[in-house]
Amino acid sequence: MARVQVALVAAGFRRHATYRQATFAGAFTNTVFGFLRCYIMLSVADAAGGAMAGYSGPQLVSYVWLGQGLLAVVNSWTMLDLAERVRTGDVVADLLRPVDPLWTYLWTDIGRAGFALLTRFAVPLVVGAVAFDFYVPQSFATYPLFALSTVLAVVVCFACRYLIGLSAFWLLDIRGVTMFWVFVSGAASGLYFPLAVLPEWLSTILWVATPFPSLLQAPLDIAVERGGTEHALLVCLSQVVWVVLLLLACHWTQSRAVRKLVVQGG
Amino acid sequence: MAEILGTARVYGRVLRAQIRSQAQYRTSMLLEILGSMVVNGLDIATVFVLFSVTGALGGFNGTEVLLMTALAAVGFTVGDLVAGSADRLREYVRSGLFDSLLVRPLSALVQLAVITFALRRVGRAAQGLVLYIVALCVADIPWTLERAFFAAIVPISGAVFFASLFIAGATVAFWWVESGEVANAFTYGGRDFTSYPSTMYGGWFRDLFTLGLGFGFVAYFPGLVLLGKPDPLGLPTAVAWASPLVAVIAACVAAVFWRVGVRHYRSTGS
């Protein structure tokens, strides 16, 4: 079984490694947005006397640039092929294979995330660190916790996108759902601004009742060491809960979807 | 004249066919229109979330920021409605489908615009316009005849600017098929840039985007003109009035990009 998983991860990695131009284009865009958001945050913090919602200048710099890099790793804006394969009927080939498509897609997506980590995560990080005053973690424990949180974020995001893909079994065309997802996940995950800027009731609801903060805010808060190690562990724990809940939801929805599947054509 | 009307009728038919085909998946269509309005609302909300931290952005107060954000919103959404789907050009170039646009006796650019027309963007453009009108009403503007005229012209020039940007960005696909996201840095990045006062940015980045690429002329300089404020960055007032001129220049540059690009197009080999 382990061989299958390794092969799937490698396939996901290799598939994205062939899109070299697209990788460069993406890293370039993330970098431009990095400058944009970084200046905006610093300007707000400056006007507020050096800190914004408890984030100091260097913390904001790290927050923005790591966020730009992680965006590509977590990849919340690109949908899985699943919906398209449901629409065309190709999904039947996925279902006939001995591995549950949920796991096939998950391992492939982890391979993709690995490639993004080496390229699209690294570029904004380097540019940001050269151009601005970057916050360096004080505690060594931050590094493994950040890595763990990033992996969990990738899985949470994958499960959300898989659920959206599954909705194609009912909707056929998922552009509307996708659009809602792209923008809510952008604003509510902490990409545009740290959630702590929001009124407390709103950020609490987002943290407790939605998976969005698990996508970016969680690993970013750990990286800039907001609240100590215990806080970081708590954040990771909440991500684990979301991973379990969402994967169960995927599994349940998929079994319902398969029951109603009618492949069109002769 | 009859010829022009005839051509316009053909474009009208293609456009209607597009709209009908998009209205087939009704749930998804409604979600899309609603979604794109929520999205636009969220973008504007983002500006005001950051505004709420100190009650000012880049030295401008609430109604002043609203005016600039609304100018950016109306320019971007209307430009996006007209030419936002131009980035689909790369699919046409990659698949060789662009040939089919070239062989018809119609403008390839207008064909591309009507074929890729996205109905969902209508709601957003209307929303942008409403926001702009609200912003004009609440902002503290020392109205004169010139300012009223300028207030009517400037959203159009903003839309022309962004439409040109979408087209120029899309033409990169003639040389570089996988270019998609590079153009996003300037279209969507430009939208975000213009939503905030330029005073918030720093260093070479501000100079490049505000003046070099002309983004300051979409919302920041027109906002200053309408509010009757001098530029905190020290540029003479006359420059701020130049927004329509900048839009014309942008349109010319986009036209050159398009022409050179089409000439460079070699279709796909087999």
XYZ file of C-alpha atoms in Angstrom, chain B residues 85-247:
163
model
C -12.489 37.573 -20.352
C -9.722 38.499 -22.769
C -7.409 36.293 -20.738
C -9.202 33.323 -22.294
C -7.116 34.231 -25.346
C -4.456 31.810 -24.200
C -6.885 28.893 -24.540
C -7.615 30.057 -28.070
C -3.928 30.362 -28.892
C -2.994 27.063 -27.323
C -5.727 25.116 -29.076
C -5.353 26.934 -32.394
C -8.979 27.994 -32.098
C -7.857 31.565 -32.640
C -7.664 30.713 -36.363
C -11.440 30.545 -36.460
C -11.643 34.162 -35.267
C -9.146 35.331 -37.882
C -10.866 33.782 -40.882
C -14.173 35.551 -40.217
C -14.668 38.998 -41.743
C -15.021 40.607 -38.300
C -12.599 42.115 -35.833
C -10.846 39.302 -33.962
C -10.662 41.420 -30.812
C -14.382 42.236 -30.708
C -15.224 38.617 -31.510
C -13.073 37.480 -28.618
C -14.809 39.972 -26.322
C -18.334 38.879 -27.251
C -17.583 35.150 -27.375
C -16.054 35.194 -23.917
C -18.589 37.630 -22.479
C -19.476 36.641 -18.915
C -22.954 37.554 -17.753
C -21.985 37.270 -14.093
C -19.993 40.500 -14.340
C -23.044 42.675 -14.975
C -24.142 42.691 -11.339
C -20.715 43.700 -10.175
C -20.435 46.603 -12.616
C -23.851 47.899 -11.509
C -22.725 47.602 -7.912
C -19.549 49.555 -8.691
C -21.562 52.352 -10.262
C -23.927 52.574 -7.292
C -20.995 52.732 -4.921
C -19.425 55.527 -6.950
C -22.615 57.581 -6.856
C -22.901 57.065 -3.101
C -19.264 58.072 -2.673
C -19.815 61.257 -4.710
C -22.785 62.134 -2.508
C -21.111 61.603 0.862
C -17.625 62.927 0.035
C -16.776 66.509 0.843
C -16.379 67.782 -2.733
C -16.159 71.512 -3.530
C -18.344 71.193 -6.650
C -17.549 73.277 -9.719
C -18.535 72.790 -13.340
C -15.140 71.335 -14.229
C -15.282 68.926 -11.302
C -18.767 67.726 -12.253
C -17.543 67.112 -15.797
C -14.423 65.383 -14.482
C -16.536 63.205 -12.140
C -18.507 61.961 -15.148
C -15.434 61.329 -17.333
C -13.155 59.691 -14.827
C -15.008 56.367 -14.326
C -15.001 55.949 -18.106
C -11.295 56.606 -18.330
C -10.748 54.158 -15.458
C -12.742 51.519 -17.326
C -10.789 52.181 -20.537
C -7.561 51.908 -18.569
C -8.478 48.534 -17.053
C -9.942 47.181 -20.310
C -6.676 48.111 -22.059
C -4.767 46.395 -19.305
C -6.806 43.200 -19.668
C -6.230 43.176 -23.421
C -2.535 44.018 -23.206
C -2.120 41.339 -20.517
C -3.943 38.755 -22.619
C -1.783 39.396 -25.679
C 1.242 38.099 -23.796
C -0.256 34.683 -24.652
C 0.787 35.239 -28.283
C 4.398 34.897 -27.208
C 4.058 32.918 -24.026
C 1.089 30.589 -23.752
C 1.368 29.822 -20.037
C 1.496 33.497 -19.125
C -1.897 33.661 -17.400
C -0.926 34.616 -13.911
C 1.631 37.235 -14.920
C -1.159 39.402 -16.268
C -3.086 38.886 -13.017
C -0.325 40.664 -11.146
C -1.227 43.842 -13.014
C -4.986 43.428 -13.550
C -6.121 42.132 -10.164
C -2.999 43.505 -8.523
C -3.773 46.862 -10.138
C -7.315 46.724 -8.832
C -6.036 46.158 -5.292
C -3.375 48.843 -5.737
C -5.860 51.474 -6.879
C -8.341 50.648 -4.097
C -6.006 52.267 -1.559
C -4.501 55.771 -1.544
C -1.066 55.696 -3.178
C 0.395 57.364 -0.084
C 0.229 53.985 1.663
C 2.914 52.461 -0.526
C 6.603 53.144 -0.424
C 9.830 53.221 -2.360
C 10.261 52.259 -6.005
C 7.126 50.115 -5.823
C 4.930 53.202 -5.398
C 6.638 55.133 -8.201
C 6.437 52.183 -10.560
C 2.730 51.482 -10.027
C 1.442 55.019 -9.480
C 3.308 56.790 -12.260
C 5.253 54.239 -14.319
C 2.275 51.973 -14.976
C -0.267 54.747 -14.524
C -2.412 53.183 -11.779
C -2.436 56.436 -9.843
C -4.564 57.930 -12.603
C -7.458 55.527 -12.022
C -8.475 56.566 -8.524
C -5.804 58.350 -6.518
C -5.170 61.465 -8.651
C -8.833 61.808 -9.757
C -9.826 61.493 -6.112
C -7.472 64.346 -5.198
C -8.857 66.487 -8.013
C -12.452 65.912 -6.935
C -11.657 66.580 -3.296
C -9.656 69.681 -4.195
C -6.655 68.457 -2.239
C -2.989 68.902 -3.128
C -0.982 65.725 -3.673
C 0.801 64.763 -0.433
C 3.444 63.156 -2.648
C 4.166 66.554 -4.200
C 3.069 66.183 -7.820
C 1.603 69.340 -9.436
C -2.222 69.502 -9.652
C -2.159 69.718 -13.445
C -0.821 66.153 -13.610
C -3.767 64.912 -11.580
C -6.213 66.152 -14.225
C -4.484 64.020 -16.865
C -6.403 60.795 -16.145
C -8.375 60.698 -19.433
C -5.145 61.260 -21.347
C -3.503 58.354 -19.544
C -6.469 56.145 -20.457
